[in-house]
CSV table of C-alpha atoms in Angstrom, one decimal:
chain,number,residue,atom,x,y,z
A,1,MET,CA,-66.8,-3.6,-115.7
A,2,ILE,CA,-65.8,-7.2,-114.0
A,3,LYS,CA,-63.9,-8.8,-117.2
A,4,LYS,CA,-60.1,-7.3,-117.0
A,5,TRP,CA,-60.6,-4.4,-119.3
A,6,VAL,CA,-58.2,-5.0,-122.0
A,7,LEU,CA,-60.4,-3.1,-124.2
A,8,LEU,CA,-60.2,0.1,-123.2
A,9,THR,CA,-56.7,1.0,-124.6
A,10,ALA,CA,-58.5,1.0,-128.0
A,11,PHE,CA,-61.3,2.4,-127.9
A,12,ILE,CA,-60.6,5.6,-125.7
A,13,PHE,CA,-62.9,8.4,-127.9
A,14,PHE,CA,-63.5,12.0,-126.5
A,15,ALA,CA,-66.3,14.5,-127.8
A,16,PHE,CA,-67.2,18.3,-127.7
A,17,PRO,CA,-70.4,18.5,-126.5
A,18,PHE,CA,-72.6,21.5,-126.1
A,19,HIS,CA,-74.0,22.7,-122.8
A,20,SER,CA,-77.8,23.3,-122.4
A,21,SER,CA,-80.0,24.7,-119.3
A,22,ALA,CA,-78.4,24.9,-116.3
A,23,LYS,CA,-81.8,23.6,-115.1
A,24,GLY,CA,-81.1,20.7,-116.8
A,25,LEU,CA,-83.6,17.5,-117.0
A,26,ASN,CA,-84.5,14.9,-114.4
A,27,LEU,CA,-82.7,12.1,-115.4
A,28,MET,CA,-85.1,9.4,-113.7
A,29,THR,CA,-88.3,11.3,-116.2
A,30,GLU,CA,-86.3,11.2,-119.3
A,31,ALA,CA,-85.3,7.7,-118.6
A,32,GLN,CA,-89.3,6.1,-118.5
A,33,GLU,CA,-90.3,8.5,-121.0
A,34,ASN,CA,-87.7,7.0,-123.0
A,35,GLY,CA,-88.0,2.9,-122.1
A,36,ILE,CA,-84.4,3.1,-120.7
A,37,THR,CA,-83.9,1.1,-117.3
A,38,LEU,CA,-82.2,3.5,-114.8
A,39,HIS,CA,-80.1,1.8,-111.9
A,40,TRP,CA,-78.9,4.5,-109.0
A,41,ASP,CA,-76.6,3.9,-106.5
A,42,PRO,CA,-77.1,7.1,-103.8
A,43,LEU,CA,-74.0,6.4,-101.8
A,44,SER,CA,-72.1,6.2,-104.6
A,45,ARG,CA,-73.3,8.7,-106.4
A,46,SER,CA,-73.0,6.6,-109.4
A,47,GLY,CA,-75.4,4.7,-112.2
A,48,MET,CA,-76.0,3.0,-115.3
A,49,LEU,CA,-78.3,3.4,-117.7
A,50,GLU,CA,-79.9,-0.2,-119.6
A,51,LYS,CA,-81.9,-0.4,-123.1
A,52,ASN,CA,-82.2,-3.1,-125.5
A,53,GLY,CA,-79.1,-4.8,-124.1
A,54,ARG,CA,-76.5,-1.7,-124.1
A,55,TYR,CA,-75.3,0.2,-120.9
A,56,ILE,CA,-74.3,3.9,-120.1
A,57,SER,CA,-72.5,4.4,-116.9
A,58,PHE,CA,-72.0,7.4,-115.2
A,59,SER,CA,-71.4,9.4,-112.0
A,60,VAL,CA,-72.6,12.5,-110.8
A,61,GLY,CA,-69.5,14.9,-111.2
A,62,ASN,CA,-67.6,13.2,-113.8
A,63,GLY,CA,-67.2,14.8,-117.2
A,64,TYR,CA,-67.0,11.2,-119.4
A,65,ILE,CA,-69.4,8.2,-119.6
A,66,LEU,CA,-68.3,4.5,-120.5
A,67,LYS,CA,-70.4,3.0,-123.3
A,68,ASP,CA,-71.2,-0.4,-123.5
A,69,PHE,CA,-68.1,-0.7,-121.1
A,70,THR,CA,-65.8,-0.1,-124.1
A,71,LEU,CA,-66.0,3.3,-125.1
A,72,ILE,CA,-65.4,6.6,-122.7
A,73,VAL,CA,-66.9,9.4,-124.3
A,74,LYS,CA,-67.0,13.5,-122.8
A,75,GLU,CA,-70.4,14.7,-122.0
A,76,ASP,CA,-71.6,16.9,-119.9
A,77,ALA,CA,-71.4,16.1,-116.0
A,78,PRO,CA,-74.5,14.8,-114.3
A,79,PHE,CA,-75.5,16.9,-111.7
A,80,MET,CA,-77.7,16.9,-108.1
A,81,GLU,CA,-80.3,19.8,-107.8
A,82,ASP,CA,-82.7,19.4,-104.9
A,83,ASN,CA,-81.7,16.1,-104.6
A,84,ILE,CA,-82.8,15.4,-108.0
A,85,LEU,CA,-80.4,13.6,-110.2
A,86,LYS,CA,-80.4,15.7,-113.6
A,87,VAL,CA,-78.7,16.0,-116.9
A,88,SER,CA,-78.1,18.5,-120.0
A,89,GLN,CA,-80.1,17.9,-122.8
A,90,SER,CA,-76.8,17.0,-124.5
A,91,PHE,CA,-76.1,14.4,-122.0
A,92,MET,CA,-79.9,12.4,-122.7
A,93,THR,CA,-79.1,13.3,-126.6
A,94,SER,CA,-76.2,11.2,-126.3
A,95,VAL,CA,-77.8,8.4,-124.4
A,96,GLU,CA,-81.3,8.5,-127.1
A,97,ASN,CA,-78.5,8.1,-130.1
A,98,PHE,CA,-76.3,5.5,-128.8
A,99,PHE,CA,-79.3,3.5,-127.7
A,100,ASN,CA,-80.8,3.8,-130.7
A,101,GLY,CA,-77.8,2.9,-132.6
A,102,LYS,CA,-77.0,-0.9,-134.2
A,103,LEU,CA,-75.7,-3.2,-130.9
A,104,ASP,CA,-72.1,-5.0,-131.7
A,105,ILE,CA,-72.6,-7.7,-129.9
A,106,SER,CA,-69.7,-9.7,-127.8
A,107,SER,CA,-69.5,-12.5,-126.0
A,108,TYR,CA,-68.9,-11.3,-122.3
A,109,LYS,CA,-69.3,-13.8,-119.9
A,110,ILE,CA,-68.4,-14.9,-116.4
A,111,GLY,CA,-65.5,-17.3,-116.6
A,112,ALA,CA,-64.9,-18.0,-113.1
A,113,ILE,CA,-66.8,-18.2,-109.5
A,114,LEU,CA,-64.4,-17.9,-106.7
A,115,ILE,CA,-66.3,-19.6,-103.4
A,116,ASP,CA,-64.5,-18.4,-100.1
A,117,PRO,CA,-65.6,-20.3,-97.4
A,118,GLY,CA,-64.3,-17.8,-94.0
A,119,HIS,CA,-61.9,-19.1,-91.8
A,120,GLY,CA,-60.6,-22.5,-91.1
A,121,GLY,CA,-57.8,-24.9,-89.6
A,122,LYS,CA,-56.5,-23.4,-86.3
A,123,ASP,CA,-59.3,-20.4,-87.1
A,124,PRO,CA,-62.6,-21.4,-86.2
A,125,GLY,CA,-64.1,-18.4,-86.3
A,126,ALA,CA,-67.2,-17.6,-84.4
A,127,LEU,CA,-67.9,-20.7,-82.2
A,128,LYS,CA,-70.6,-21.6,-79.7
A,129,GLU,CA,-71.8,-24.4,-77.6
A,130,TRP,CA,-75.5,-25.4,-77.2
A,131,THR,CA,-78.0,-28.1,-75.6
A,132,PHE,CA,-80.2,-29.3,-78.2
A,133,ASP,CA,-82.6,-32.0,-77.5
A,134,GLY,CA,-80.3,-32.8,-74.8
A,135,LYS,CA,-77.1,-33.2,-76.8
A,136,LYS,CA,-74.1,-30.5,-76.6
A,137,VAL,CA,-73.3,-29.2,-80.2
A,138,LEU,CA,-70.6,-27.1,-80.9
A,139,VAL,CA,-71.6,-24.3,-83.8
A,140,GLN,CA,-68.4,-23.3,-85.7
A,141,GLU,CA,-68.2,-20.7,-88.1
A,142,LYS,CA,-65.3,-22.5,-90.2
A,143,ASP,CA,-67.6,-25.8,-90.3
A,144,VAL,CA,-70.6,-24.1,-91.7
A,145,THR,CA,-69.3,-22.4,-94.3
A,146,LEU,CA,-67.1,-24.8,-95.9
A,147,ALA,CA,-70.6,-26.8,-96.0
A,148,VAL,CA,-72.4,-23.9,-97.2
A,149,GLY,CA,-69.2,-23.9,-99.9
A,150,LEU,CA,-69.1,-27.0,-101.1
A,151,MET,CA,-72.8,-27.1,-101.8
A,152,LEU,CA,-72.7,-24.2,-103.4
A,153,ARG,CA,-69.6,-25.7,-105.8
A,154,ASP,CA,-71.6,-28.6,-106.3
A,155,HIS,CA,-74.7,-26.7,-107.4
A,156,LEU,CA,-72.4,-24.3,-109.6
A,157,GLN,CA,-70.4,-27.4,-111.1
A,158,GLY,CA,-73.5,-29.0,-112.5
A,159,ALA,CA,-75.0,-25.8,-113.9
A,160,TYR,CA,-71.9,-24.2,-115.9
A,161,PRO,CA,-69.5,-27.1,-117.2
A,162,ASP,CA,-67.8,-24.7,-119.2
A,163,LYS,CA,-66.8,-22.0,-116.0
A,164,ARG,CA,-64.3,-22.6,-113.5
A,165,ILE,CA,-66.0,-22.9,-109.9
A,166,LEU,CA,-62.9,-22.4,-107.8
A,167,MET,CA,-62.8,-22.9,-104.0
A,168,THR,CA,-60.1,-20.5,-101.4
A,169,ARG,CA,-60.6,-23.9,-99.4
A,170,SER,CA,-62.1,-26.9,-99.9
A,171,THR,CA,-61.2,-29.0,-96.9
A,172,ASP,CA,-60.6,-27.5,-92.9
A,173,VAL,CA,-57.0,-25.6,-93.8
A,174,TYR,CA,-56.1,-22.6,-92.5
A,175,LEU,CA,-55.5,-19.6,-94.8
A,176,LYS,CA,-54.4,-16.2,-94.0
A,177,LEU,CA,-56.8,-13.0,-95.8
A,178,GLU,CA,-53.7,-11.9,-98.0
A,179,GLU,CA,-54.0,-15.8,-99.3
A,180,ARG,CA,-57.3,-15.7,-100.2
A,181,THR,CA,-57.2,-12.5,-102.2
A,182,GLU,CA,-53.8,-13.6,-103.9
A,183,ILE,CA,-55.5,-16.6,-104.8
A,184,ALA,CA,-58.4,-14.5,-106.3
A,185,ASN,CA,-56.7,-12.0,-107.8
A,186,SER,CA,-54.1,-14.4,-109.6
A,187,VAL,CA,-57.6,-16.1,-111.9
A,188,ARG,CA,-56.5,-15.8,-115.2
A,189,LEU,CA,-58.9,-14.6,-117.5
A,190,ASN,CA,-59.9,-14.7,-121.2
A,191,GLU,CA,-60.6,-11.6,-122.9
A,192,ASN,CA,-64.2,-10.9,-122.3
A,193,GLU,CA,-64.1,-12.6,-118.9
A,194,ALA,CA,-65.4,-11.7,-115.6
A,195,ILE,CA,-64.9,-13.2,-112.1
A,196,LEU,CA,-67.2,-13.7,-109.0
A,197,TYR,CA,-65.7,-13.3,-105.9
A,198,VAL,CA,-68.1,-14.9,-103.1
A,199,SER,CA,-67.2,-14.7,-99.1
A,200,ILE,CA,-69.0,-17.0,-96.9
A,201,HIS,CA,-69.2,-15.9,-93.0
A,202,VAL,CA,-71.0,-16.5,-90.0
A,203,ASN,CA,-72.2,-14.3,-87.6
A,204,ALA,CA,-72.1,-13.3,-83.6
A,205,SER,CA,-73.2,-10.7,-81.5
A,206,LEU,CA,-73.4,-9.9,-77.9
A,207,ASP,CA,-77.1,-9.8,-77.8
A,208,GLN,CA,-78.7,-13.7,-78.5
A,209,THR,CA,-81.7,-12.5,-79.7
A,210,VAL,CA,-80.0,-10.7,-82.9
A,211,SER,CA,-80.7,-13.0,-86.0
A,212,GLY,CA,-80.5,-12.8,-89.8
A,213,TYR,CA,-78.1,-13.0,-92.8
A,214,GLU,CA,-77.2,-10.1,-94.8
A,215,ALA,CA,-74.8,-9.3,-98.0
A,216,TRP,CA,-71.5,-6.7,-97.5
A,217,TYR,CA,-70.1,-4.8,-99.9
A,218,LEU,CA,-67.2,-2.4,-100.6
A,219,THR,CA,-67.9,1.2,-98.9
A,220,PRO,CA,-68.5,2.9,-102.0
A,221,ASP,CA,-65.9,6.1,-100.6
A,222,TYR,CA,-63.1,3.0,-100.1
A,223,ARG,CA,-60.8,3.9,-103.4
A,224,ARG,CA,-58.9,0.8,-104.8
A,225,GLN,CA,-56.2,1.0,-107.7
A,226,VAL,CA,-58.3,-1.7,-110.0
A,227,LEU,CA,-56.4,-0.9,-113.3
A,228,ASP,CA,-54.5,-4.0,-114.2
A,229,LYS,CA,-52.4,-2.3,-116.7
A,230,LYS,CA,-51.8,1.6,-118.0
A,231,VAL,CA,-54.1,2.6,-120.0
A,232,SER,CA,-53.8,6.4,-120.9
A,233,ASP,CA,-50.3,8.5,-120.5
A,234,ASP,CA,-52.5,11.3,-118.9
A,235,GLU,CA,-52.6,10.8,-115.3
A,236,ASP,CA,-56.1,12.5,-115.3
A,237,ILE,CA,-57.1,10.1,-117.5
A,238,GLN,CA,-55.8,7.4,-116.1
A,239,SER,CA,-57.6,8.3,-112.8
A,240,ILE,CA,-61.0,9.0,-114.1
A,241,LEU,CA,-60.8,5.2,-115.9
A,242,ASN,CA,-59.8,3.6,-113.0
A,243,ASP,CA,-62.5,5.1,-110.2
A,244,MET,CA,-65.0,4.3,-113.3
A,245,MET,CA,-63.8,0.9,-113.1
A,246,GLU,CA,-64.0,1.1,-108.9
A,247,GLU,CA,-67.9,2.4,-109.7
A,248,GLU,CA,-68.4,-0.7,-111.8
A,249,TYR,CA,-67.3,-3.3,-109.2
A,250,THR,CA,-69.6,-1.6,-106.4
A,251,LEU,CA,-73.0,-1.3,-108.6
A,252,GLU,CA,-72.2,-5.3,-109.8
A,253,SER,CA,-71.2,-6.0,-105.8
A,254,ILE,CA,-74.8,-4.8,-105.0
A,255,LEU,CA,-76.8,-6.1,-107.9
A,256,ILE,CA,-75.0,-9.6,-106.9
A,257,SER,CA,-76.1,-9.1,-103.2
A,258,LYS,CA,-79.0,-8.1,-104.1
A,259,PHE,CA,-79.9,-11.0,-105.9
A,260,VAL,CA,-77.9,-13.4,-103.6
A,261,LEU,CA,-80.4,-12.0,-100.5
A,262,GLU,CA,-83.4,-12.6,-102.6
A,263,GLY,CA,-82.8,-16.4,-103.8
A,264,ILE,CA,-81.6,-17.4,-99.9
A,265,GLU,CA,-85.0,-16.0,-98.6
A,266,GLY,CA,-86.7,-17.4,-101.4
A,267,GLN,CA,-85.4,-20.9,-100.1
A,268,VAL,CA,-85.3,-20.6,-96.0
A,269,GLY,CA,-88.5,-18.2,-96.4
A,270,LYS,CA,-89.7,-17.4,-92.4
A,271,LEU,CA,-86.8,-19.7,-90.7
A,272,SER,CA,-85.3,-16.5,-91.1
A,273,SER,CA,-85.0,-13.2,-91.8
A,274,SER,CA,-82.8,-10.9,-94.3
A,275,ARG,CA,-80.7,-7.6,-92.6
A,276,GLY,CA,-80.4,-6.4,-96.0
A,277,MET,CA,-77.4,-4.7,-97.7
A,278,LYS,CA,-74.4,-3.2,-96.0
A,279,ALA,CA,-71.2,-1.5,-97.2
A,280,ASN,CA,-67.7,-1.9,-95.2
A,281,ASP,CA,-64.4,-2.1,-95.8
A,282,TRP,CA,-63.6,-5.7,-95.1
A,283,PHE,CA,-60.6,-7.0,-96.2
A,284,VAL,CA,-61.3,-9.7,-98.6
A,285,VAL,CA,-63.6,-7.3,-100.5
A,286,LYS,CA,-61.3,-4.6,-100.8
A,287,ASN,CA,-58.1,-6.3,-101.5
A,288,SER,CA,-60.3,-8.0,-103.9
A,289,MET,CA,-60.0,-6.4,-107.5
A,290,MET,CA,-63.3,-7.7,-108.9
A,291,PRO,CA,-66.8,-7.4,-107.7
A,292,SER,CA,-66.7,-9.1,-104.5
A,293,VAL,CA,-69.5,-9.6,-101.9
A,294,LEU,CA,-69.3,-10.9,-98.1
A,295,LEU,CA,-72.6,-13.0,-96.9
A,296,GLU,CA,-73.0,-13.3,-93.2
A,297,ILE,CA,-75.4,-15.9,-93.3
A,298,GLY,CA,-76.7,-16.5,-90.1
A,299,PHE,CA,-75.9,-15.8,-86.2
A,300,LEU,CA,-74.6,-18.6,-84.0
A,301,THR,CA,-74.9,-16.5,-80.7
A,302,ASN,CA,-78.5,-16.9,-81.6
A,303,GLU,CA,-80.0,-20.4,-80.4
A,304,THR,CA,-83.1,-20.7,-82.8
A,305,GLU,CA,-80.6,-19.5,-85.6
A,306,ALA,CA,-77.7,-21.8,-84.0
A,307,ARG,CA,-79.8,-24.9,-84.6
A,308,LEU,CA,-80.8,-23.9,-87.7
A,309,LEU,CA,-76.6,-23.8,-88.8
A,310,ALA,CA,-76.2,-27.0,-87.2
A,311,ASP,CA,-79.0,-28.4,-89.6
A,312,GLU,CA,-77.3,-30.1,-92.7
A,313,SER,CA,-81.3,-29.5,-94.4
A,314,TYR,CA,-81.1,-26.1,-93.6
A,315,LEU,CA,-77.6,-25.7,-94.9
A,316,LYS,CA,-78.7,-26.8,-98.0
A,317,LYS,CA,-81.6,-24.1,-98.4
A,318,VAL,CA,-79.0,-21.2,-97.8
A,319,ALA,CA,-76.5,-22.6,-100.6
A,320,LEU,CA,-79.3,-23.7,-102.9
A,321,GLY,CA,-80.6,-19.6,-102.3
A,322,VAL,CA,-77.0,-18.8,-102.5
A,323,TYR,CA,-76.7,-20.7,-106.6
A,324,ASN,CA,-79.9,-18.7,-107.3
A,325,GLY,CA,-78.8,-15.7,-106.8
A,326,LEU,CA,-75.8,-15.9,-108.5
A,327,GLN,CA,-77.1,-17.6,-111.5
A,328,ALA,CA,-79.5,-14.5,-111.6
A,329,PHE,CA,-76.6,-12.5,-112.1
A,330,VAL,CA,-74.9,-14.6,-114.5
A,331,SER,CA,-78.3,-14.8,-116.3
A,332,HIS,CA,-78.4,-11.1,-116.6
A,333,PHE,CA,-75.1,-9.9,-117.3
A,334,GLU,CA,-74.6,-12.7,-120.0
A,335,ARG,CA,-77.4,-12.2,-121.4
A,336,SER,CA,-77.3,-8.3,-121.9
A,337,ARG,CA,-74.4,-8.4,-123.2
A,338,GLY,CA,-75.7,-10.6,-126.1
A,339,PHE,CA,-74.4,-14.0,-124.7
A,340,THR,CA,-77.3,-16.4,-124.2
A,341,GLY,CA,-76.7,-17.4,-120.6
A,342,VAL,CA,-78.8,-19.6,-118.5
A,343,ASN,CA,-82.8,-18.6,-118.5
């Protein structure tokens, strides 16, 4: 969950389920038959069930499930059998009863979005000089990321006057990586508020034929201490809660990446191509205690793409695409939790 999780301390509850057949039920099939949407990440082996604005988070081998981001319940652990995700009858009964129950609507919302234009000041990032139409042009990563970041900020401020739209830098200044993540982690949120972190970069390669844009999220195997407070005296429970929150961050980062890539594609069309979603332990991603994505919006070592990255009209398309993707995620997040959001 991408808020500060202050609700966890008041809603820890344990049930004692019975165990059903070892063969289990195919969760994908059961979800389809019951009108439940299944979000599944095979890399982290974790997922989320969604219906009627309610959610259940789970992971393979974990004997706890998280209901509506507040209620921890002990349940039979999901498992893999012949590459099929399976659950017990007890698990499925618990899911059906929960989704058929009354929704306690809460005003979950995105309270802040932090835009991080990569590099700056004495750190130009990737750079290369090209000659376009007889004129020498120095394409620098720090200039491109700042231009897109400022355009994105303006779009978000116009659409969300009630949210804090922040930037790690709005001018050509140098910031250490540690300073960027400190800014992200120091943002104060109200109860039931969340923050998103978007880092913008430009790619480079020794192979000048390589081109395209991509979105990176934190490797699912990497584990951070993301709980900002102790919520249980039981160290095992504390560890489980931290892992579940980390898995929520991963799932939501993947969803943000998906929406943003689709948004960029909708704006740039065939001018560039998507290289998809990828995972890595980037410093700014692994040290930001929130859903975080790192965008590489093109290769300045590719002549065709470098020309685009030096063109303000193209950067406007990229910024609008990123905005559209973030808007889609914000709308999905807030609407699904009973908040009106943006349609």
